[in-house]
XYZ file of C-alpha atoms in Angstrom:
521
model
C 135.327 -16.662 -13.470
C 136.342 -18.634 -10.371
C 134.510 -22.387 -10.486
C 132.199 -21.687 -6.777
C 133.004 -25.536 -4.680
C 130.195 -27.979 -5.010
C 128.833 -28.890 -1.526
C 126.047 -31.905 -0.908
C 123.588 -31.452 1.494
C 121.967 -34.110 3.376
C 118.428 -33.926 4.618
C 118.005 -36.438 7.986
C 115.183 -36.885 9.845
C 113.028 -34.901 12.336
C 114.709 -31.444 11.752
C 113.560 -28.483 13.606
C 116.234 -26.785 10.937
C 114.170 -27.241 8.212
C 110.695 -27.149 9.986
C 108.553 -23.933 9.592
C 106.031 -22.507 11.834
C 102.222 -23.638 11.142
C 101.240 -21.371 8.586
C 98.369 -19.852 9.892
C 95.498 -17.865 7.377
C 96.056 -14.073 7.961
C 93.743 -11.470 8.773
C 94.025 -9.718 5.618
C 91.990 -12.957 3.757
C 90.092 -13.476 7.048
C 88.727 -10.001 6.441
C 88.277 -10.693 2.856
C 86.248 -13.605 3.403
C 84.330 -12.267 6.402
C 86.516 -15.292 8.798
C 86.834 -14.191 12.786
C 89.921 -12.317 13.070
C 93.206 -13.064 15.141
C 93.381 -11.010 18.232
C 95.900 -10.296 20.878
C 95.825 -10.357 24.340
C 93.807 -7.270 25.252
C 91.049 -8.663 22.137
C 92.402 -6.317 19.732
C 92.945 -7.441 15.673
C 96.509 -8.531 15.997
C 98.818 -5.039 14.689
C 100.394 -7.007 11.912
C 100.033 -10.712 10.065
C 102.868 -12.805 9.670
C 104.488 -12.592 6.254
C 105.530 -15.855 4.939
C 107.643 -16.368 1.885
C 106.135 -16.991 -1.717
C 105.976 -16.739 -4.994
C 104.266 -13.738 -7.367
C 102.308 -15.183 -10.512
C 102.405 -12.364 -12.313
C 104.449 -9.116 -12.456
C 103.259 -6.644 -10.446
C 104.455 -2.342 -10.231
C 105.057 -1.077 -6.241
C 105.589 1.957 -5.126
C 108.104 2.160 -2.484
C 108.335 5.129 -0.181
C 111.399 7.006 -0.122
C 113.248 6.789 3.438
C 111.215 4.048 5.503
C 113.760 1.450 5.353
C 115.076 2.988 8.365
C 113.970 5.590 10.958
C 117.411 7.816 10.664
C 117.290 7.641 7.145
C 115.926 10.990 6.453
C 118.349 12.720 8.580
C 120.785 12.048 6.104
C 118.986 12.909 3.125
C 121.665 15.113 1.794
C 123.272 11.871 0.946
C 120.745 10.448 -1.098
C 120.230 10.308 -4.598
C 116.566 11.940 -5.623
C 113.308 8.999 -5.431
C 112.042 7.691 -8.893
C 108.981 9.949 -8.787
C 105.805 10.718 -6.451
C 102.575 10.096 -5.641
C 100.069 12.863 -4.972
C 96.779 13.101 -2.159
C 94.898 10.525 -4.555
C 97.270 7.666 -5.022
C 98.481 9.134 -8.878
C 102.073 8.377 -10.004
C 104.555 11.683 -11.008
C 107.542 12.331 -11.810
C 107.983 15.368 -10.461
C 106.465 16.755 -7.131
C 102.932 18.287 -7.953
C 102.364 19.592 -4.428
C 103.963 20.391 -1.030
C 102.121 16.398 0.226
C 103.330 14.743 -2.600
C 105.250 11.468 -1.252
C 108.385 10.516 -2.587
C 108.499 7.187 -3.868
C 111.106 4.364 -5.344
C 109.324 2.684 -8.200
C 110.282 -1.120 -8.865
C 108.543 -4.116 -10.630
C 108.337 -7.462 -8.658
C 108.620 -10.230 -11.239
C 107.893 -13.783 -10.724
C 111.555 -15.101 -11.301
C 112.667 -12.501 -9.328
C 112.291 -15.658 -6.228
C 110.067 -15.475 -2.662
C 108.278 -12.345 -1.452
C 107.337 -12.382 2.189
C 103.224 -11.727 2.275
C 100.696 -12.528 3.584
C 99.278 -16.111 4.294
C 95.958 -16.346 2.076
C 94.632 -19.438 1.947
C 91.728 -21.307 3.712
C 90.879 -24.871 4.522
C 88.571 -26.602 1.855
C 85.792 -26.223 3.582
C 86.221 -22.659 4.247
C 87.510 -21.893 7.661
C 90.863 -20.581 8.403
C 94.386 -22.501 8.972
C 94.893 -22.344 12.580
C 97.579 -25.022 12.796
C 98.884 -27.465 11.035
C 95.717 -29.536 11.211
C 92.022 -29.079 10.553
C 91.824 -29.406 13.847
C 93.488 -30.598 16.760
C 95.384 -33.963 16.596
C 94.099 -34.275 13.375
C 95.284 -38.012 11.312
C 97.807 -37.442 9.278
C 95.413 -37.077 6.476
C 93.622 -34.164 7.600
C 97.551 -32.685 8.387
C 99.843 -30.110 6.423
C 103.424 -31.008 6.813
C 105.450 -28.285 8.097
C 108.607 -29.803 7.332
C 110.690 -29.328 4.001
C 110.927 -32.406 2.052
C 114.773 -31.458 1.202
C 117.208 -28.073 1.303
C 115.968 -26.914 -1.209
C 113.404 -24.499 -0.025
C 115.181 -23.851 3.269
C 118.506 -23.131 1.400
C 116.299 -20.700 -1.378
C 115.117 -18.861 1.757
C 118.240 -18.415 3.653
C 119.628 -16.796 0.506
C 116.627 -14.576 -1.001
C 115.807 -13.444 2.388
C 118.754 -13.320 5.121
C 121.699 -10.976 5.323
C 124.666 -10.688 7.093
C 125.882 -7.888 8.901
C 127.172 -5.816 6.085
C 123.520 -6.571 4.468
C 124.606 -8.882 1.950
C 122.283 -11.726 1.258
C 123.355 -14.902 -1.053
C 125.414 -15.686 2.275
C 125.447 -19.774 0.579
C 124.789 -18.837 -3.144
C 127.804 -16.815 -3.249
C 130.242 -19.037 -1.372
C 129.160 -22.813 -2.552
C 126.611 -24.421 -5.413
C 124.510 -27.302 -3.696
C 122.932 -30.547 -4.507
C 120.689 -31.436 -2.555
C 120.029 -35.631 -1.096
C 116.758 -36.605 0.957
C 118.356 -39.658 3.278
C 115.520 -40.177 6.299
C 113.923 -36.592 5.524
C 111.897 -35.031 7.726
C 109.483 -33.976 5.055
C 107.620 -36.385 1.863
C 105.955 -36.750 -0.978
C 102.708 -38.862 -0.033
C 101.465 -38.185 -2.990
C 104.302 -39.208 -5.204
C 105.350 -41.921 -7.751
C 105.641 -43.760 -5.228
C 104.454 -42.603 -2.509
C 106.173 -41.912 0.186
C 104.751 -42.929 3.256
C 105.714 -41.400 6.691
C 107.503 -43.857 8.946
C 108.917 -45.480 5.922
C 110.457 -43.099 3.527
C 109.724 -39.466 5.554
C 110.017 -38.793 9.563
C 108.200 -35.924 10.987
C 107.852 -34.633 14.743
C 104.884 -32.764 13.867
C 102.213 -32.860 14.111
C 103.936 -34.107 17.684
C 100.498 -37.060 17.733
C 101.962 -38.142 14.297
C 105.719 -38.252 15.587
C 108.196 -40.913 14.221
C 111.904 -41.558 14.015
C 113.994 -43.938 11.842
C 114.349 -47.919 13.387
C 118.169 -48.988 13.983
C 118.398 -50.701 10.730
C 118.363 -46.910 8.952
C 121.697 -46.246 10.382
C 123.049 -48.741 7.266
C 120.858 -46.071 5.044
C 122.248 -43.548 6.658
C 126.080 -45.084 6.503
C 125.088 -46.330 2.741
C 124.467 -42.606 1.473
C 126.437 -40.993 2.801
C 129.720 -43.070 1.779
C 128.425 -42.945 -1.712
C 127.301 -39.289 -2.027
C 131.102 -37.981 -0.701
C 133.170 -41.111 -2.400
C 131.678 -39.309 -5.812
C 134.512 -37.048 -6.142
C 132.146 -34.272 -6.870
C 132.082 -32.238 -3.241
C 134.319 -30.215 -1.164
C 132.023 -31.777 1.530
C 128.784 -32.382 2.727
C 126.410 -30.459 5.330
C 124.012 -32.876 7.621
C 120.785 -31.932 9.169
C 118.611 -33.049 12.183
C 116.674 -33.157 14.891
C 118.664 -31.184 18.168
C 118.592 -34.047 19.882
C 119.098 -36.925 17.758
C 122.316 -35.545 15.309
C 124.895 -35.826 18.094
C 124.375 -39.152 17.949
C 124.356 -39.551 14.265
C 127.482 -37.646 13.816
C 128.983 -39.553 15.839
C 127.552 -43.063 13.906
C 129.715 -41.243 11.038
C 132.713 -40.274 12.487
C 133.280 -43.626 13.219
C 131.616 -45.144 9.736
C 132.185 -43.064 6.651
C 135.836 -43.872 5.036
C 136.559 -39.563 3.565
C 138.848 -36.953 3.907
C 136.255 -34.429 2.896
C 135.006 -32.949 6.018
C 130.959 -33.213 7.086
C 129.357 -30.497 9.157
C 126.303 -31.444 10.978
C 123.850 -28.159 11.759
C 120.635 -28.351 13.340
C 118.282 -25.713 15.167
C 116.373 -25.384 18.912
C 113.736 -23.046 16.987
C 111.957 -23.885 13.638
C 113.128 -21.698 10.847
C 111.511 -18.578 10.174
C 110.997 -17.798 14.030
C 111.530 -15.398 15.960
C 115.361 -16.040 17.594
C 115.913 -19.065 15.198
C 119.754 -20.369 14.440
C 119.138 -23.104 11.765
C 119.807 -20.543 9.123
C 122.755 -18.783 10.379
C 124.119 -22.722 11.424
C 124.019 -23.536 7.222
C 125.799 -20.388 6.197
C 128.850 -20.809 9.030
C 128.970 -25.156 8.091
C 129.244 -23.907 3.929
C 131.678 -21.342 5.076
C 133.765 -23.711 7.077
C 134.054 -26.465 3.811
C 135.385 -23.968 1.998
C 137.842 -22.040 3.312
C 139.575 -25.629 3.560
C 140.250 -24.669 7.526
C 140.051 -28.535 8.341
C 142.847 -29.680 6.000
C 145.879 -30.914 7.362
C 149.283 -30.564 4.457
C 147.816 -33.259 2.791
C 144.425 -31.859 2.212
C 142.689 -34.869 4.225
C 139.747 -33.795 7.131
C 141.798 -33.253 10.351
C 138.599 -32.165 12.415
C 136.726 -35.470 11.735
C 133.055 -34.677 11.829
C 131.710 -31.741 13.414
C 128.413 -29.804 14.643
C 128.328 -26.368 13.656
C 126.461 -24.543 16.138
C 125.770 -20.702 17.197
C 129.459 -19.831 15.264
C 131.143 -22.649 17.726
C 132.612 -25.852 15.813
C 131.858 -29.410 18.117
C 134.203 -32.912 17.794
C 130.653 -35.174 16.792
C 132.543 -37.393 19.852
C 131.862 -34.957 22.392
C 128.484 -32.873 21.821
C 125.522 -33.371 23.214
C 122.260 -31.045 23.438
C 121.439 -29.634 27.083
C 119.124 -27.372 26.715
C 116.279 -26.477 24.036
C 117.882 -22.455 23.376
C 120.055 -21.597 21.330
C 123.377 -21.845 22.958
C 121.787 -25.670 24.586
C 125.065 -27.576 23.721
C 127.184 -28.910 26.033
C 130.785 -30.281 25.186
C 130.787 -33.840 27.056
C 133.616 -35.695 28.985
C 135.326 -32.522 30.377
C 138.475 -32.765 28.197
C 137.561 -29.978 25.730
C 135.386 -30.450 22.261
C 134.689 -27.325 20.665
C 137.557 -27.347 18.133
C 137.227 -23.543 16.948
C 134.913 -20.720 15.966
C 133.394 -19.983 12.554
C 131.146 -17.200 12.061
C 132.623 -14.114 13.045
C 134.322 -11.505 11.091
C 137.427 -13.345 9.249
C 138.307 -16.192 8.470
C 137.544 -19.730 10.328
C 139.524 -20.519 13.284
C 140.558 -23.927 14.883
C 142.171 -24.034 19.009
C 142.187 -28.169 18.940
C 142.418 -30.439 16.456
C 140.741 -34.151 17.607
C 143.397 -36.482 19.179
C 141.052 -39.506 18.432
C 140.807 -41.762 15.271
C 137.932 -40.651 12.458
C 136.705 -40.884 9.163
C 139.238 -42.243 6.691
C 141.408 -43.050 9.929
C 138.423 -44.961 11.661
C 139.697 -48.552 12.666
C 135.514 -49.603 12.121
C 134.946 -47.491 8.712
C 132.871 -49.074 6.278
C 135.911 -49.863 4.277
C 137.846 -52.250 6.983
C 134.170 -53.848 8.322
C 134.475 -57.137 6.683
C 132.118 -58.541 3.439
C 129.731 -60.922 5.956
C 127.760 -57.502 6.991
C 127.948 -55.867 3.609
C 126.002 -56.657 0.557
C 127.586 -57.841 -3.036
C 127.978 -54.294 -3.579
C 129.886 -53.471 -0.497
C 126.268 -51.973 1.303
C 126.260 -52.309 4.502
C 123.543 -54.311 5.117
C 120.255 -53.047 7.243
C 119.615 -56.351 9.606
C 123.691 -56.418 10.359
C 123.144 -53.596 12.650
C 123.649 -54.978 15.873
C 121.229 -54.570 18.728
C 123.051 -52.511 22.092
C 120.898 -51.923 24.979
C 121.744 -48.799 27.519
C 121.576 -50.157 31.364
C 121.544 -47.283 33.629
C 122.394 -47.954 37.384
C 121.633 -45.862 40.730
C 122.079 -46.789 43.982
C 119.152 -47.924 45.957
C 118.269 -49.857 43.294
C 117.410 -53.693 43.974
C 115.206 -54.809 46.895
C 118.044 -57.525 47.627
C 119.217 -60.377 45.937
C 116.073 -61.611 45.050
C 116.902 -63.153 41.374
C 113.163 -61.435 40.134
C 114.714 -57.644 41.239
C 116.450 -58.899 37.586
C 114.138 -59.946 35.662
C 114.024 -57.138 32.790
C 117.789 -57.938 32.180
C 117.534 -61.308 32.273
C 114.634 -60.949 29.709
C 116.831 -58.766 27.158
C 120.114 -61.511 27.775
C 117.319 -64.436 26.461
C 116.275 -61.853 24.268
C 119.458 -61.494 22.762
C 120.756 -64.705 22.056
C 117.912 -65.990 20.497
C 116.929 -63.252 18.209
C 120.265 -60.966 17.181
C 124.131 -62.645 16.473
C 125.520 -59.105 17.045
C 124.012 -57.890 20.340
C 125.890 -56.053 23.663
C 124.982 -53.773 26.558
C 126.229 -50.096 27.623
C 126.517 -49.951 31.787
C 126.094 -46.679 32.802
C 126.781 -46.648 36.255
C 129.102 -44.592 39.230
C 131.244 -42.237 37.805
C 133.831 -42.280 36.867
C 134.559 -46.120 37.084
C 131.299 -47.551 35.437
C 130.701 -49.726 38.374
C 127.023 -51.077 39.171
C 125.392 -51.300 42.259
C 124.003 -54.179 42.103
C 125.964 -57.525 42.769
C 123.335 -59.554 40.509
C 123.419 -57.447 37.795
C 126.837 -56.897 37.637
C 127.023 -61.050 37.730
C 124.526 -61.432 35.239
C 126.781 -58.851 32.346
C 129.186 -60.868 32.939
C 126.809 -63.786 31.784
C 126.179 -62.187 28.893
C 129.830 -61.209 27.940
C 130.606 -65.013 28.209
C 127.723 -66.017 25.945
C 129.139 -63.253 23.222
C 127.392 -59.877 24.238
C 130.414 -57.530 24.855
C 129.550 -55.583 27.335
C 130.963 -51.870 27.953
C 130.759 -49.832 31.081
C 130.848 -46.333 31.314
C 130.256 -43.197 34.159
C 126.656 -41.270 34.519
C 126.163 -38.521 32.733
C 128.299 -36.544 31.440
C 131.128 -38.410 32.914
C 134.533 -36.196 32.610
C 136.800 -39.622 33.963
C 137.813 -41.943 31.763
C 136.479 -45.906 33.168
C 139.197 -48.263 32.862
C 138.052 -52.016 31.747
C 137.350 -53.727 34.569
C 137.461 -57.987 33.754
C 135.246 -58.636 31.479
C 133.851 -55.077 30.687
C 135.371 -52.528 27.969
C 136.223 -49.158 29.673
C 134.156 -46.505 28.283
C 136.313 -44.098 29.029
C 134.738 -40.664 28.902
C 132.271 -41.392 26.838
C 128.296 -40.572 27.300
C 126.425 -43.978 27.459
C 124.589 -42.837 23.999
C 127.981 -41.928 21.907
C 129.526 -45.862 23.766
C 126.633 -47.598 22.494
C 127.440 -46.490 19.044
C 130.877 -47.804 19.203
C 130.313 -50.598 20.170
C 128.043 -51.042 17.109
C 130.629 -50.613 14.949
C 132.940 -52.827 17.335
C 130.855 -55.674 16.862
C 130.379 -54.670 12.651
C 133.851 -54.864 12.552
C 134.836 -57.832 14.738
C 132.099 -59.995 15.338
C 130.534 -61.129 18.500
C 133.255 -62.261 21.178
C 133.516 -65.878 20.854
C 131.483 -67.450 23.967
C 133.140 -68.910 26.558
C 136.612 -66.877 25.655
C 136.121 -63.721 24.495
C 139.197 -61.967 25.797
C 141.479 -61.542 22.867
C 138.477 -59.935 20.711
C 137.488 -57.835 23.737
C 141.171 -56.212 23.982
C 140.699 -55.041 20.232
C 137.301 -53.717 21.564
C 139.388 -51.793 23.757
C 141.837 -50.602 21.687
C 139.247 -48.967 19.628
C 137.586 -47.708 22.887
C 140.419 -46.294 23.712
C 141.663 -44.333 20.357
C 138.270 -43.399 18.881
């Protein structure tokens, strides 16, 4: 037998793709316990219980009515073999028909080792009340709330393989293609009763229940960099899949595109709708990423990744540099910069198709990847230090912003500059100004940013929004070309790590190296 490729799945923060809908007590359980039933808008009990994947505790024999899988099965009855037997009016099973009213059935034994089955959710709260949401009551504190996020990808992939199927009726869509190992790097769910207990906001990062939402802090970028680099350098994998929240993943993928020194593919996946919800696209995205990695369509003649890090969403392959969430719906991702960004398609009939190859440097080619960073920002083992992650702020400019030339109007920017000088040895700014030139409407703020550069805080300028022009360097300011401000921030952070802060008073030579990276990454 041919050995299947092995892929690393890495669970990132706030990931809707691995976030299930609230486990709501079914009407079957409510009726059993004499609790108020779930009702529809007319006041009638809901027609069907939601079925949630669960495990059987023991084997059970069932009888499935023949021709009940599709309304037109019976129309082709002559093409079918005989049923396993018949149920009479009293529900007794017979191998042969005993009357014309007998129901033809298939006999099947369901076993615990079969895996998950969709079943009514029968649990209630400790005090006997039904579960209505994630918490025991609205706005319940963390200790009285359940976690809707899976702690790793293991259960998510199992549900996709067990319950998902393609257009040809085949299941095991991931497991049939690859072996998966599961890693937790800033995961969305945690083991609060583990040994040692995991702490929300330190070890895991959910956004539901919404009033308890937490996100990883800036130093977490070092953790993400080190772990992804370690996993892909192990020699065990054909590639990796990174999952994260849909508005966050675009930045993380671009960071990985810049920092990770690997010739292997990294595919990002997110979802605009929770796992299991009607219209959820996340499961298909994961299947498509698996297909892309296994296909090796990403490989050049030397077997190296020629695409860089990509986001695979709704059967499209986006370059990490050029993708942005535009709306909270399937198909809601857009390309930025106005000059491409969709590299191809995957998940259609036939193999993945590439239409464009990025010209920008990435991963193993990147001038700012982990292997090229100086020892000053790493520990003795070569891991990136969390304390070294630079502090880069985004300053957004608009017309009619200032009251005049009163210095008090710029007190916010002045405070940021002084804060950086006092606390952060590696710091800078991104100015999101006019399109496409990145200029600021306020002359006083421009002067302040010039002083920041002279004090060792580089400033990159970009046009507002999804700028389709190419913002050029202007004086001491780095031209961000057609990057968004959020992507320019990450690239400026990477440059600070690679080259250090420009020397105060004479920054131009080093800023020229910054500009070379902005022009090519």
